[in-house]
Amino acid sequence: MDLELTQEQTLLQQTARDFATREVEPRAKALDHEGTWPGDLVKRLGELGMMGIAISSEYGGSGFDHVGYALAIEEVSRACASLGVIMSVNNSLACDPIARHGSEAQKREFLTPMASGKLLGCFGLTEPTSGSDASTMLTVAERDGNGWVLNGSKNFITNGPHANLMLVFAMSRKNVGHKGISAFIVPTTTPGFSTSKPDEKLGIHAAHSCTVFFDNCKVPDLQLLGPEGDGFKVAMGTLDGGRIGIAAQALGIARAAFEKAVAYSKERKSFGSPLADKQAIQFMLADMATDIDAARLLIHRAAYMKDKKQRNTREAASAKLFASEMATRVTHKALQIHGGLGYTRECDAERHYRDARITEIYEGTSEIMRIVIAANVLKG
Ligand code: CAA
């Protein structure tokens, strides 16, 4: 793995950075405080080719690699973690599985408009009684002529209130565990599809999520993604990519908090000199910088392996585990360095601290990441 970025990766990073600093960062605090869905910025991501970064241009994407994708998510999340996850869900959880498992017709009809940002996607795996233990889902898909009828619900669906398409996992065969799960591409305009009001969350307030209900939703065979019964593997393989996106989001959040802590420590004086002169603060900054570097290396390794089409289940889990817990550590220290000011809504440190926390939970909790890593380590 070459640690030097390619010309294409540098270009993508710069494009994402320019967009994020000019158009996103100045609005991030207000978007979070008001809980406003950033519809115009989601549209801009599409115009910039960032809703299908690693999807081939033949299907509406930008044709970059996954290292480039991680760089772009980091830049956008540094400015606004909400926009970062909206983008990550569309790229990793909606476009990527269709690119990998979809038929030519599905790629034309569903992938192309999502990767080009014309339609927004979301991912329906989690249910009220099935989160970490994903294969115990209750949503069912019953055979009906040349199609399927979906009944059930999914919750905590990021992008759910605004999405046009949803990748839905449902039990199409009973009593065979995960081998009974199939994946379906479901337009949100399908009769019987409905959503709850957006969830009220601790952070990432501008990234709306909700519960989704299926009440006799008819889905034609043409919208079955991959073979019947392969849905769980589609979901797990998709999350191997998604976890790179969330790790990169955590990295972006940590970087934002770190950069602000460095600036504040130079400017704020106490006991006759800037905070930055105190070893207690220097040690915190040194640990934060090291944590951030380590996370980035793990993320790029997992992304590089995906680009090389190597199985990266363990590496993606390690990247997500480390980066998300690192973001919690770094944002905690950043808030501490800001003192009382850091605890106020006036200061971005509190937003970064709240935003970091979800990265330890969604797309697989830290506990599930440890289970995945240990299982792969022990397998040898
Ligand atoms: N790629 C491909 N196949 C995989 C796989 C992977 N990464 N991981 C497992 N599989 C296969 C296994 O090989 C196995 O296949 P066989 O039966 O043919 O051998 C099958 O899947 C079942 O594997 P396990 O026995 O390991 O499955 P399990 O039921 O024990 O579950 C788990 C494993 C790791 C705990 C899994 O359930 C898991 O990852 N849970 C967390 C779910 C999660 O991340 N949810 C996030 C929701 S999405 C979200 O948050 C989106 C959002 O809005 C932001």
mmCIF file of N, CA and C in Angstrom, residues 5 24 33 38 50 80 90 95 100 104 107 117 147 149 151 178 183 186 195 232 250 266 288 310 318 328 333 338 360:
data_model
loop_
_atom_site.group_PDB
_atom_site.id
_atom_site.type_symbol
_atom_site.label_atom_id
_atom_site.label_comp_id
_atom_site.label_asym_id
_atom_site.label_seq_id
_atom_site.Cartn_x
_atom_site.Cartn_y
_atom_site.Cartn_z
ATOM 1 N N LEU A 5 -0.754 9.888 -1.762
ATOM 2 C CA LEU A 5 -2.013 9.911 -2.505
ATOM 3 C C LEU A 5 -1.738 10.060 -3.993
ATOM 4 N N VAL A 24 -20.270 24.305 3.315
ATOM 5 C CA VAL A 24 -20.903 23.511 4.373
ATOM 6 C C VAL A 24 -20.571 24.052 5.777
ATOM 7 N N HIS A 33 -28.288 22.906 15.099
ATOM 8 C CA HIS A 33 -29.130 23.459 16.164
ATOM 9 C C HIS A 33 -30.594 23.482 15.761
ATOM 10 N N PRO A 38 -30.365 19.246 5.130
ATOM 11 C CA PRO A 38 -29.632 20.110 4.196
ATOM 12 C C PRO A 38 -29.877 19.723 2.730
ATOM 13 N N MET A 50 -20.391 13.389 -5.783
ATOM 14 C CA MET A 50 -20.012 12.770 -4.509
ATOM 15 C C MET A 50 -21.078 11.858 -3.925
ATOM 16 N N CYS A 80 -19.334 18.986 8.558
ATOM 17 C CA CYS A 80 -20.686 18.692 9.047
ATOM 18 C C CYS A 80 -20.881 17.178 9.058
ATOM 19 N N ASN A 90 -25.735 6.935 1.185
ATOM 20 C CA ASN A 90 -26.067 6.822 -0.239
ATOM 21 C C ASN A 90 -24.975 6.069 -1.008
ATOM 22 N N CYS A 95 -25.789 2.579 -3.028
ATOM 23 C CA CYS A 95 -25.206 2.369 -4.375
ATOM 24 C C CYS A 95 -24.341 1.109 -4.434
ATOM 25 N N ARG A 100 -22.598 -4.090 -6.861
ATOM 26 C CA ARG A 100 -21.974 -5.411 -6.718
ATOM 27 C C ARG A 100 -22.916 -6.563 -7.038
ATOM 28 N N GLU A 104 -28.201 -5.801 -14.767
ATOM 29 C CA GLU A 104 -27.982 -4.643 -15.645
ATOM 30 C C GLU A 104 -29.190 -3.688 -15.553
ATOM 31 N N LYS A 107 -29.163 -1.778 -12.351
ATOM 32 C CA LYS A 107 -28.121 -0.738 -12.353
ATOM 33 C C LYS A 107 -28.598 0.480 -13.138
ATOM 34 N N GLY A 117 -26.872 11.353 -7.889
ATOM 35 C CA GLY A 117 -27.473 12.286 -6.937
ATOM 36 C C GLY A 117 -28.880 12.725 -7.295
ATOM 37 N N GLY A 147 -44.047 -11.687 -7.899
ATOM 38 C CA GLY A 147 -43.399 -10.731 -7.001
ATOM 39 C C GLY A 147 -43.507 -11.141 -5.561
ATOM 40 N N VAL A 149 -44.702 -9.649 -1.386
ATOM 41 C CA VAL A 149 -45.444 -8.673 -0.579
ATOM 42 C C VAL A 149 -44.696 -8.509 0.739
ATOM 43 N N ASN A 151 -44.210 -7.029 4.544
ATOM 44 C CA ASN A 151 -44.899 -6.541 5.743
ATOM 45 C C ASN A 151 -43.900 -6.482 6.893
ATOM 46 N N HIS A 178 -30.534 -17.010 8.838
ATOM 47 C CA HIS A 178 -30.103 -15.968 7.901
ATOM 48 C C HIS A 178 -30.246 -16.385 6.443
ATOM 49 N N ALA A 183 -32.837 -9.570 -0.194
ATOM 50 C CA ALA A 183 -32.722 -8.104 -0.306
ATOM 51 C C ALA A 183 -33.613 -7.605 -1.443
ATOM 52 N N VAL A 186 -36.686 -1.085 -2.970
ATOM 53 C CA VAL A 186 -38.078 -0.633 -2.852
ATOM 54 C C VAL A 186 -38.172 0.888 -3.014
ATOM 55 N N THR A 195 -43.615 6.304 6.591
ATOM 56 C CA THR A 195 -42.544 6.615 7.546
ATOM 57 C C THR A 195 -43.118 7.325 8.778
ATOM 58 N N PHE A 232 -28.679 -11.772 3.624
ATOM 59 C CA PHE A 232 -27.836 -11.496 4.798
ATOM 60 C C PHE A 232 -26.391 -11.255 4.367
ATOM 61 N N ALA A 250 -16.067 9.518 11.468
ATOM 62 C CA ALA A 250 -15.521 9.719 12.811
ATOM 63 C C ALA A 250 -14.199 10.486 12.739
ATOM 64 N N LYS A 266 -3.809 28.056 21.564
ATOM 65 C CA LYS A 266 -2.801 29.088 21.276
ATOM 66 C C LYS A 266 -3.319 30.475 21.645
ATOM 67 N N MET A 288 -4.104 13.326 20.844
ATOM 68 C CA MET A 288 -5.155 13.514 19.836
ATOM 69 C C MET A 288 -4.576 13.364 18.422
ATOM 70 N N GLN A 310 -10.125 -7.373 -2.113
ATOM 71 C CA GLN A 310 -9.759 -8.360 -1.093
ATOM 72 C C GLN A 310 -10.797 -8.293 0.028
ATOM 73 N N SER A 318 -11.913 -3.157 12.281
ATOM 74 C CA SER A 318 -10.852 -2.527 13.095
ATOM 75 C C SER A 318 -10.831 -1.021 12.868
ATOM 76 N N THR A 328 -14.520 9.721 19.970
ATOM 77 C CA THR A 328 -15.072 10.035 21.289
ATOM 78 C C THR A 328 -13.963 10.580 22.204
ATOM 79 N N LYS A 333 -11.522 15.399 24.736
ATOM 80 C CA LYS A 333 -10.378 16.246 25.108
ATOM 81 C C LYS A 333 -10.549 17.659 24.548
ATOM 82 N N HIS A 338 -11.415 23.451 25.826
ATOM 83 C CA HIS A 338 -12.218 24.680 25.730
ATOM 84 C C HIS A 338 -12.838 25.074 27.068
ATOM 85 N N GLU A 360 -19.924 5.133 17.290
ATOM 86 C CA GLU A 360 -19.651 3.889 18.039
ATOM 87 C C GLU A 360 -20.848 2.950 18.016
#
